[in-house]
Short mmCIF file of C-alpha atoms and ligand atoms in Angstrom, two decimals:
data_model
loop_
_atom_site.label_atom_id
_atom_site.label_comp_id
_atom_site.label_asym_id
_atom_site.label_seq_id
_atom_site.Cartn_x
_atom_site.Cartn_y
_atom_site.Cartn_z
CA MET R 1 10.83 5.65 12.04
CA LYS R 2 7.79 7.86 11.44
CA THR R 3 4.43 6.21 12.15
CA TYR R 4 0.80 7.20 11.65
CA THR R 5 -1.81 6.31 14.24
CA LEU R 6 -4.81 4.56 12.67
CA SER R 7 -8.35 5.30 13.89
CA ASN R 8 -8.20 2.31 16.27
CA GLY R 9 -4.91 3.43 17.82
CA VAL R 10 -2.67 0.97 15.92
CA LYS R 11 0.60 2.55 14.76
CA MET R 12 1.46 2.05 11.08
CA PRO R 13 4.99 2.79 9.81
CA ALA R 14 4.83 5.62 7.27
CA PHE R 15 7.34 3.86 5.01
CA GLY R 16 7.51 0.25 3.88
CA LEU R 17 8.37 -2.22 1.14
CA GLY R 18 6.00 -3.09 -1.72
CA THR R 19 6.26 -6.62 -3.11
CA PHE R 20 4.04 -6.60 -6.21
CA LYS R 21 5.85 -8.45 -9.02
CA VAL R 22 8.59 -9.65 -6.70
CA GLU R 23 8.87 -13.26 -7.79
CA ALA R 24 7.86 -15.99 -5.39
CA GLY R 25 10.70 -18.05 -3.92
CA GLU R 26 14.23 -16.82 -3.27
CA SER R 27 13.68 -13.43 -4.89
CA THR R 28 10.97 -12.45 -2.40
CA TYR R 29 12.78 -14.14 0.48
CA GLU R 30 16.08 -12.30 -0.20
CA THR R 31 14.38 -8.97 -0.94
CA VAL R 32 12.40 -8.99 2.30
CA LEU R 33 15.43 -10.14 4.34
CA ASN R 34 17.57 -7.41 2.77
CA ALA R 35 14.91 -4.79 3.45
CA LEU R 36 14.64 -5.87 7.09
CA LYS R 37 18.45 -5.72 7.39
CA ILE R 38 18.43 -2.16 6.05
CA GLY R 39 15.78 -1.19 8.62
CA TYR R 40 12.41 -1.59 6.88
CA ARG R 41 9.74 -2.62 9.37
CA HIS R 42 6.69 -2.64 7.11
CA ILE R 43 6.01 -5.11 4.29
CA ASP R 44 3.09 -4.94 1.84
CA THR R 45 1.96 -8.14 0.14
CA ALA R 46 -1.26 -9.66 -1.21
CA MET R 47 -2.75 -13.05 -2.04
CA MET R 48 -2.59 -11.96 -5.69
CA TYR R 49 1.21 -11.47 -5.54
CA GLN R 50 1.69 -15.18 -4.77
CA ASN R 51 4.64 -14.44 -2.50
CA GLU R 52 3.08 -14.42 0.98
CA GLU R 53 4.82 -17.66 1.98
CA ASP R 54 8.26 -16.20 1.22
CA VAL R 55 7.43 -12.90 2.93
CA GLY R 56 6.45 -14.85 6.05
CA ARG R 57 9.52 -17.08 5.90
CA ALA R 58 11.85 -14.06 5.64
CA ILE R 59 10.12 -12.37 8.58
CA ARG R 60 10.43 -15.50 10.75
CA ASP R 61 14.08 -16.09 9.75
CA SER R 62 15.02 -12.45 10.40
CA LYS R 63 14.54 -13.12 14.15
CA ILE R 64 13.26 -9.56 14.52
CA PRO R 65 10.52 -9.56 17.20
CA ARG R 66 7.16 -10.00 15.45
CA GLU R 67 5.66 -6.88 17.06
CA GLU R 68 8.34 -4.68 15.45
CA ILE R 69 7.17 -5.52 11.91
CA PHE R 70 3.94 -4.28 10.29
CA VAL R 71 2.55 -6.60 7.60
CA THR R 72 -0.27 -5.86 5.18
CA THR R 73 -2.00 -8.39 2.97
CA LYS R 74 -5.02 -8.21 0.67
CA VAL R 75 -7.68 -10.51 -0.71
CA VAL R 76 -9.62 -9.74 -3.86
CA LYS R 77 -12.09 -12.43 -4.94
CA GLN R 78 -15.70 -12.12 -3.79
CA TYR R 79 -17.07 -15.34 -5.41
CA GLN R 80 -20.53 -13.83 -5.88
CA GLY R 81 -20.86 -13.69 -2.11
CA ASP R 82 -19.86 -17.28 -1.28
CA VAL R 83 -18.81 -16.70 2.34
CA SER R 84 -16.94 -19.99 2.77
CA LYS R 85 -14.74 -19.27 -0.28
CA ILE R 86 -13.99 -15.71 0.87
CA LYS R 87 -13.05 -17.01 4.32
CA ALA R 88 -10.89 -19.73 2.75
CA ASP R 89 -8.89 -17.00 0.97
CA ILE R 90 -8.42 -15.00 4.16
CA ASP R 91 -7.41 -18.14 6.09
CA GLY R 92 -5.08 -19.03 3.21
CA SER R 93 -3.28 -15.69 3.53
CA LEU R 94 -2.94 -16.12 7.30
CA ASN R 95 -1.60 -19.66 6.84
CA ARG R 96 0.82 -18.78 4.04
CA LEU R 97 2.26 -15.84 5.98
CA ASN R 98 2.41 -17.99 9.14
CA ILE R 99 3.47 -15.16 11.43
CA GLY R 100 0.61 -15.35 13.96
CA TYR R 101 -1.55 -12.26 13.56
CA VAL R 102 -1.33 -9.98 10.51
CA ASP R 103 -1.36 -6.21 11.04
CA LEU R 104 -3.62 -5.10 8.21
CA LEU R 105 -6.04 -6.85 5.86
CA LEU R 106 -7.29 -4.94 2.81
CA MET R 107 -10.09 -5.55 0.30
CA HIS R 108 -7.81 -5.37 -2.74
CA TRP R 109 -10.36 -3.95 -5.23
CA PRO R 110 -13.97 -2.80 -4.93
CA ASN R 111 -16.93 -4.52 -6.52
CA GLN R 112 -19.31 -2.21 -8.41
CA LYS R 113 -22.10 -4.04 -6.54
CA TYR R 114 -22.02 -2.19 -3.24
CA GLU R 115 -23.83 -5.00 -1.36
CA MET R 116 -20.96 -7.36 -2.19
CA ASN R 117 -18.41 -4.97 -0.67
CA ALA R 118 -20.64 -4.74 2.42
CA LEU R 119 -20.77 -8.52 2.73
CA VAL R 120 -16.99 -8.96 2.43
CA TRP R 121 -16.53 -6.12 4.90
CA SER R 122 -18.74 -7.87 7.48
CA ILE R 123 -16.45 -10.93 7.17
CA PHE R 124 -13.41 -8.67 7.66
CA GLU R 125 -15.07 -7.27 10.79
CA ASP R 126 -15.43 -10.79 12.23
CA TYR R 127 -11.73 -11.54 11.67
CA TYR R 128 -10.83 -8.18 13.19
CA GLN R 129 -12.98 -8.85 16.28
CA GLN R 130 -11.23 -12.23 16.64
CA GLY R 131 -7.84 -10.45 16.72
CA LYS R 132 -6.47 -12.14 13.61
CA PHE R 133 -5.82 -8.73 12.04
CA ARG R 134 -4.92 -5.63 14.05
CA ALA R 135 -6.56 -3.37 11.47
CA ILE R 136 -8.77 -3.72 8.38
CA GLY R 137 -9.15 -1.49 5.37
CA VAL R 138 -9.76 -1.17 1.65
CA SER R 139 -7.79 -0.52 -1.50
CA ASN R 140 -8.68 1.17 -4.76
CA PHE R 141 -11.93 2.45 -3.25
CA GLN R 142 -13.33 5.59 -4.83
CA LYS R 143 -15.37 8.03 -2.75
CA HIS R 144 -18.66 6.47 -3.86
CA HIS R 145 -17.52 2.98 -2.80
CA LEU R 146 -16.47 4.33 0.59
CA ASN R 147 -19.61 6.39 1.13
CA GLU R 148 -21.72 3.29 0.56
CA LEU R 149 -19.55 1.06 2.74
CA LEU R 150 -19.67 3.55 5.60
CA LYS R 151 -23.48 3.24 5.65
CA THR R 152 -23.35 -0.37 6.87
CA ALA R 153 -19.86 -0.78 8.39
CA LYS R 154 -19.73 -1.44 12.13
CA VAL R 155 -15.95 -0.94 12.08
CA LYS R 156 -14.77 1.96 9.92
CA PRO R 157 -12.03 1.08 7.38
CA MET R 158 -8.73 2.26 8.77
CA VAL R 159 -6.82 2.52 5.48
CA ASN R 160 -7.42 3.09 1.75
CA GLN R 161 -4.46 2.08 -0.43
CA ILE R 162 -4.63 3.76 -3.85
CA GLU R 163 -2.54 4.72 -6.85
CA CYS R 164 -0.77 7.99 -6.08
CA HIS R 165 2.34 9.63 -7.53
CA PRO R 166 3.34 13.08 -8.80
CA LEU R 167 1.31 12.55 -12.01
CA LEU R 168 -1.83 11.48 -10.05
CA GLN R 169 -1.75 13.40 -6.78
CA GLN R 170 -5.19 12.39 -5.44
CA ASN R 171 -5.78 15.73 -3.70
CA ALA R 172 -9.56 15.35 -3.35
CA MET R 173 -9.28 11.76 -2.11
CA LEU R 174 -6.58 12.70 0.41
CA GLU R 175 -8.79 15.47 1.78
CA TYR R 176 -11.78 13.09 1.97
CA LEU R 177 -9.74 10.40 3.76
CA LYS R 178 -8.28 12.88 6.25
CA ALA R 179 -11.81 14.17 7.00
CA HIS R 180 -12.91 10.56 7.70
CA ASN R 181 -9.78 9.67 9.68
CA ILE R 182 -8.85 6.96 7.15
CA GLN R 183 -5.12 6.60 6.46
CA MET R 184 -4.07 6.86 2.81
CA THR R 185 -1.35 4.61 1.40
CA SER R 186 0.18 5.36 -1.99
CA TYR R 187 0.96 2.60 -4.43
CA GLY R 188 2.97 2.91 -7.62
CA PRO R 189 4.94 5.97 -6.43
CA PHE R 190 7.00 6.00 -9.64
CA ALA R 191 3.98 5.63 -11.96
CA LYS R 192 5.40 2.54 -13.68
CA GLY R 193 8.51 4.56 -14.56
CA LYS R 194 6.60 7.51 -16.07
CA VAL R 195 8.00 9.92 -13.46
CA PHE R 196 11.48 9.22 -14.88
CA GLU R 197 10.42 10.52 -18.30
CA SER R 198 10.50 14.01 -19.74
CA PRO R 199 9.16 16.60 -18.92
CA THR R 200 8.45 15.40 -15.32
CA ILE R 201 12.01 14.23 -14.85
CA ASP R 202 13.46 17.69 -15.57
CA VAL R 203 11.56 19.27 -12.67
CA LEU R 204 12.29 16.32 -10.38
CA ASN R 205 16.01 16.37 -11.25
CA GLU R 206 16.19 20.05 -10.47
CA ILE R 207 14.53 19.56 -7.07
CA ALA R 208 16.70 16.51 -6.28
CA SER R 209 19.85 18.52 -7.03
CA HIS R 210 18.98 21.01 -4.24
CA TYR R 211 19.42 18.22 -1.68
CA ASN R 212 22.02 16.01 -3.34
CA ALA R 213 19.23 13.43 -3.38
CA THR R 214 17.74 11.18 -6.05
CA VAL R 215 14.40 11.56 -7.82
CA ALA R 216 13.03 8.46 -6.06
CA GLN R 217 13.98 9.99 -2.69
CA VAL R 218 12.25 13.26 -3.59
CA ILE R 219 9.02 11.38 -4.41
CA ILE R 220 9.14 9.39 -1.18
CA ALA R 221 9.75 12.57 0.85
CA TRP R 222 6.92 14.34 -1.00
CA GLY R 223 4.44 11.57 -0.12
CA LEU R 224 5.51 11.50 3.52
CA SER R 225 5.20 15.29 3.75
CA ARG R 226 1.50 14.85 2.78
CA ASP R 227 0.94 12.28 5.60
CA ILE R 228 0.70 9.40 3.11
CA VAL R 229 2.17 5.91 3.68
CA MET R 230 4.82 5.16 1.01
CA ILE R 231 5.62 1.56 -0.02
CA PRO R 232 8.02 1.60 -3.00
CA LYS R 233 9.10 -1.76 -4.37
CA SER R 234 12.60 -2.73 -5.44
CA VAL R 235 14.46 -6.01 -5.67
CA HIS R 236 17.86 -4.23 -5.77
CA TYR R 237 19.79 -3.74 -2.53
CA GLU R 238 21.11 -0.29 -3.51
CA ARG R 239 17.64 0.94 -4.42
CA LEU R 240 16.16 -0.51 -1.23
CA GLU R 241 18.74 1.56 0.66
CA GLU R 242 18.19 4.62 -1.53
CA ASN R 243 14.43 4.49 -1.01
CA PHE R 244 14.81 3.88 2.72
CA ASN R 245 17.00 6.98 3.04
CA GLY R 246 14.34 9.04 1.21
CA GLN R 247 12.47 9.12 4.52
CA ARG R 248 15.12 11.43 5.96
CA LEU R 249 14.69 14.14 3.31
CA ALA R 250 12.72 17.28 4.19
CA LEU R 251 11.61 19.29 1.15
CA SER R 252 11.16 23.07 1.24
CA ALA R 253 7.72 24.64 0.76
CA LYS R 254 8.95 26.04 -2.56
CA ASP R 255 9.91 22.59 -3.86
CA LEU R 256 6.66 21.06 -2.60
CA GLU R 257 4.82 23.72 -4.58
CA LYS R 258 6.84 22.82 -7.71
CA LEU R 259 5.93 19.15 -7.18
CA SER R 260 2.24 20.01 -6.89
CA GLN R 261 2.42 21.50 -10.39
CA LEU R 262 3.29 18.08 -11.86
CA ASN R 263 -0.22 16.68 -11.32
CA ARG R 264 -1.76 15.44 -14.59
CA ALA R 265 -4.54 13.23 -13.16
CA LEU R 266 -2.76 10.42 -15.05
CA ARG R 267 -3.72 6.91 -13.96
CA VAL R 268 -1.25 4.20 -15.03
CA TYR R 269 -2.77 1.27 -13.13
CA SER R 270 -6.26 -0.21 -13.51
CA ASP R 271 -9.33 2.04 -13.16
CA PRO R 272 -11.21 0.99 -9.98
CA ASP R 273 -14.57 1.67 -11.67
CA ASN R 274 -13.81 -0.51 -14.68
CA ASN R 275 -12.32 -3.91 -13.95
CA ASN R 276 -13.57 -7.31 -12.83
CA PHE R 277 -10.81 -8.31 -10.40
CA THR R 278 -13.31 -9.27 -7.67
CA GLU R 279 -15.00 -11.93 -9.84
P1 LIG K 301 6.77 1.25 -7.70
O1 LIG K 301 7.05 1.12 -6.24
O2 LIG K 301 6.42 2.58 -8.25
O3 LIG K 301 7.98 0.56 -8.47
C1 LIG K 301 8.06 0.52 -9.86
C2 LIG K 301 9.45 0.12 -10.31
O4 LIG K 301 10.38 1.14 -9.93
C3 LIG K 301 9.94 -1.14 -9.64
O5 LIG K 301 9.76 -2.22 -10.50
C4 LIG K 301 11.41 -0.88 -9.33
O6 LIG K 301 12.25 -1.75 -10.09
C5 LIG K 301 11.65 0.54 -9.72
N1 LIG K 301 12.36 1.28 -8.65
C6 LIG K 301 12.29 1.08 -7.31
N2 LIG K 301 13.09 1.94 -6.66
C7 LIG K 301 13.70 2.70 -7.61
C8 LIG K 301 14.64 3.74 -7.55
N3 LIG K 301 15.12 4.16 -6.39
N4 LIG K 301 15.05 4.28 -8.73
C9 LIG K 301 14.57 3.86 -9.92
N5 LIG K 301 13.66 2.86 -10.03
C10 LIG K 301 13.22 2.28 -8.88
O7 LIG K 301 5.49 0.36 -8.14
P2 LIG K 301 4.70 -0.81 -7.55
O8 LIG K 301 5.57 -1.91 -7.08
O9 LIG K 301 3.64 -1.13 -8.51
O10 LIG K 301 3.97 -0.15 -6.26
C11 LIG K 301 4.50 -0.23 -4.95
C12 LIG K 301 3.78 -1.26 -4.12
O11 LIG K 301 2.40 -0.89 -3.96
C13 LIG K 301 3.68 -2.65 -4.77
O12 LIG K 301 4.89 -3.34 -4.75
C14 LIG K 301 2.56 -3.25 -4.00
O13 LIG K 301 3.00 -3.70 -2.73
C15 LIG K 301 1.60 -2.06 -3.88
N6 LIG K 301 0.60 -2.03 -4.98
C16 LIG K 301 -0.70 -2.14 -4.64
C17 LIG K 301 -1.68 -2.13 -5.60
C18 LIG K 301 -3.11 -2.24 -5.17
O14 LIG K 301 -3.98 -2.49 -6.03
N7 LIG K 301 -3.40 -2.10 -3.92
C19 LIG K 301 -1.36 -1.99 -6.96
C20 LIG K 301 -0.01 -1.86 -7.31
C21 LIG K 301 0.96 -1.87 -6.31
P3 LIG K 301 13.37 -2.70 -9.41
O15 LIG K 301 12.64 -3.69 -8.54
O16 LIG K 301 14.00 -3.34 -10.60
O17 LIG K 301 14.29 -1.83 -8.63
#
């Protein structure tokens, strides 16, 4: 399986399973177990998804050696800088997952108050130094959030997980992250289903037909060809398999060019500059 090497040398699988909106309980447990059976070795969760316990249980029950699986989680609340509450959330995620260390901890959303991001980051750095997380990073950070964070960070964020799909290709952000040696992860690769609508679907269908592949597989292969981590979510076994096999597809330069023409700078998830998720 393809991996990317983060700035601290940790290897991150280029492909994984997203678990946003996978229901807590048996649904998450079965989905993660099925994914691991198919060959997934990277699971993305978050405190907000309320399914960390079931992700952890599936990982433990799979009997796959812990070091073969890469797990990401995220915390979001900043409690106006109340350090004990922020730490309680991070400890809560570690306890719910209950898999020893966790590979990657992300700040789920930025605060518009830069000093708050800096404070949370300093707490992340402590956990990282203690070895509780093998890597730390951010999510939904715009360039201005990152530029400010980099002014005070002792440990540079290793990842930025952001919305990215054919309708929002994030070219400038990708270039910025590559220049700073920060790994980009794409979330929402199917743009909440918008990629399956006309006129985008016509172009994608045509490309998929060249390879006897599916549209989902084309999108996964497109992201991987740009050195982005792809974490599509599905609760269906056939789609988990379909998405997993998308890793094997190599698209021609001509088809990659056609895909680049689909960019509409269309955001379908929340705008990182205009929400209050950290409160
Ligand atoms: P997504 O992966 O684009 O999935 C959207 C929907 O597409 C799913 O509900 C799934 O439905 C369906 N789907 C999956 N595979 C398919 C296929 N092969 N063909 C047709 N439809 C398919 O969106 P997402 O879950 O929002 O994003 C992926 C992951 O990124 C999340 O699960 C989460 O881990 C992460 N994420 C992070 C943030 C953040 O703020 N950092 C925000 C959003 C998401 P079924 O389950 O019914 O198959």
